Short mmCIF file of C-alpha atoms in Angstrom, two decimals:
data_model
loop_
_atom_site.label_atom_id
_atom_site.label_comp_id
_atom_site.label_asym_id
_atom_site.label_seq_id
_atom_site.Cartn_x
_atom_site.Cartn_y
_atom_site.Cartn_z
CA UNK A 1 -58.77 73.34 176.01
CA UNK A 2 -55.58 71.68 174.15
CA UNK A 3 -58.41 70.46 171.61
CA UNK A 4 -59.68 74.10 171.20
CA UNK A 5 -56.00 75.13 170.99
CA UNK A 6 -55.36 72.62 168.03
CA UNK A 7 -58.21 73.46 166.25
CA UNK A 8 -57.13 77.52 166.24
CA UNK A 9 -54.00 76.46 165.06
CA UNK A 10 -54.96 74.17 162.19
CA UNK A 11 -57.87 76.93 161.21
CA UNK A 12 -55.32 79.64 160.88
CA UNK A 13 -53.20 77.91 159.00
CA UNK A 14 -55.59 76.49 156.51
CA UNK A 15 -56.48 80.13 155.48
CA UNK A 16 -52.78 81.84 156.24
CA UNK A 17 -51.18 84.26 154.59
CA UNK A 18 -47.12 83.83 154.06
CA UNK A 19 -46.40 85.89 157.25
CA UNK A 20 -43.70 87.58 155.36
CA UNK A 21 -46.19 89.39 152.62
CA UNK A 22 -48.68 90.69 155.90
CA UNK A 23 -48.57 94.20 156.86
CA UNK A 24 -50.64 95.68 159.75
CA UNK A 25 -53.37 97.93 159.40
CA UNK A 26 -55.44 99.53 161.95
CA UNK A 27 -58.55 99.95 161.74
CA UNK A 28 -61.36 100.88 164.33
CA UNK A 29 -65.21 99.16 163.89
CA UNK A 30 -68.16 99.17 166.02
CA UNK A 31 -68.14 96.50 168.72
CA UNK A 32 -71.33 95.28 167.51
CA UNK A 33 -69.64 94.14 163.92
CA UNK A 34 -66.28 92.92 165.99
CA UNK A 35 -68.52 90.46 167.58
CA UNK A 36 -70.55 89.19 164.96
CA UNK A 37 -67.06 88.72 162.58
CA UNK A 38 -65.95 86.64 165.27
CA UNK A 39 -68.94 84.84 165.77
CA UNK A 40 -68.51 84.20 161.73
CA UNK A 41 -65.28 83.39 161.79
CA UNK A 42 -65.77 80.60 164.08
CA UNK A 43 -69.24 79.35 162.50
CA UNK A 44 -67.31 78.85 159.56
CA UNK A 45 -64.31 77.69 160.98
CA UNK A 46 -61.51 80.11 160.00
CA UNK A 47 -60.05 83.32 161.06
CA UNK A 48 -61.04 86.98 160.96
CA UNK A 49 -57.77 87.36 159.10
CA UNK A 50 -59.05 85.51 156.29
CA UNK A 51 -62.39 86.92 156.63
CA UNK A 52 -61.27 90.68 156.08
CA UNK A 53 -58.94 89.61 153.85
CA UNK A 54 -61.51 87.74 151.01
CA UNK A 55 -63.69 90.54 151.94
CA UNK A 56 -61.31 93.31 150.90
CA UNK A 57 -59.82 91.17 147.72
CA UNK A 58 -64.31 91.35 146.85
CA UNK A 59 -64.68 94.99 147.30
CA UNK A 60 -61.17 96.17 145.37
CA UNK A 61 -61.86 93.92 142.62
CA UNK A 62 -65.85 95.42 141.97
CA UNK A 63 -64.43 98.83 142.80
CA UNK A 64 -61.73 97.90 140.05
CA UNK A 65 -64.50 96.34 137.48
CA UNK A 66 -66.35 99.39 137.92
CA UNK A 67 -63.80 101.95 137.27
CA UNK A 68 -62.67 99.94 134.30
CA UNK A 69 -65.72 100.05 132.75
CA UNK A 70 -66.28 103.62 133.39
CA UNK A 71 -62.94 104.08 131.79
CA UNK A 72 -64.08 101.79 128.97
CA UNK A 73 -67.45 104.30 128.45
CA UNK A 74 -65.34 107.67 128.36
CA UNK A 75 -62.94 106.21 126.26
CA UNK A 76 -65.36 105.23 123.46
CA UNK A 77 -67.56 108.18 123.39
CA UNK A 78 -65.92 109.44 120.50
CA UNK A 79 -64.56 112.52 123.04
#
């Protein structure tokens, strides 16, 4: 159990976050997903933290490409 204990620890701090720039946020997801992020988290060996985090970072940066280059198009219509 002390091994298991270890291994958390060194896990979430290989993928941490300066606790001083985290903020909560609450959120509600089928159990079905819960369980499988966890089961990811530790197939991969790091936390859901980081998880949702690099997912998030993904999804705001297309959703930023995309508006950027929708911008881009109206822009150089000639409008």
């Amino acid at each position: 159990a002390e091994a298991f204990i270890t291994g958390a620890e060194e896990r979430a701090n290989r993928h941490a976050v300066k606790t001083e720039d985290l903020v909560q946020i609450g959120n509600r997801v089928p159990k079905a997903l819960r369980q499988r992020l966890k089961r990811a988290a530790l197939n991969k060996d790091t936390t859901i933290n980081a998880i949702l985090i690099d997912a998030l970072e993904n999804w705001l940066k297309q959703a930023e490409d995309q508006e950027k280059s929708r911008s881009t198009a109206f822009e150089n219509d000639g409008l």
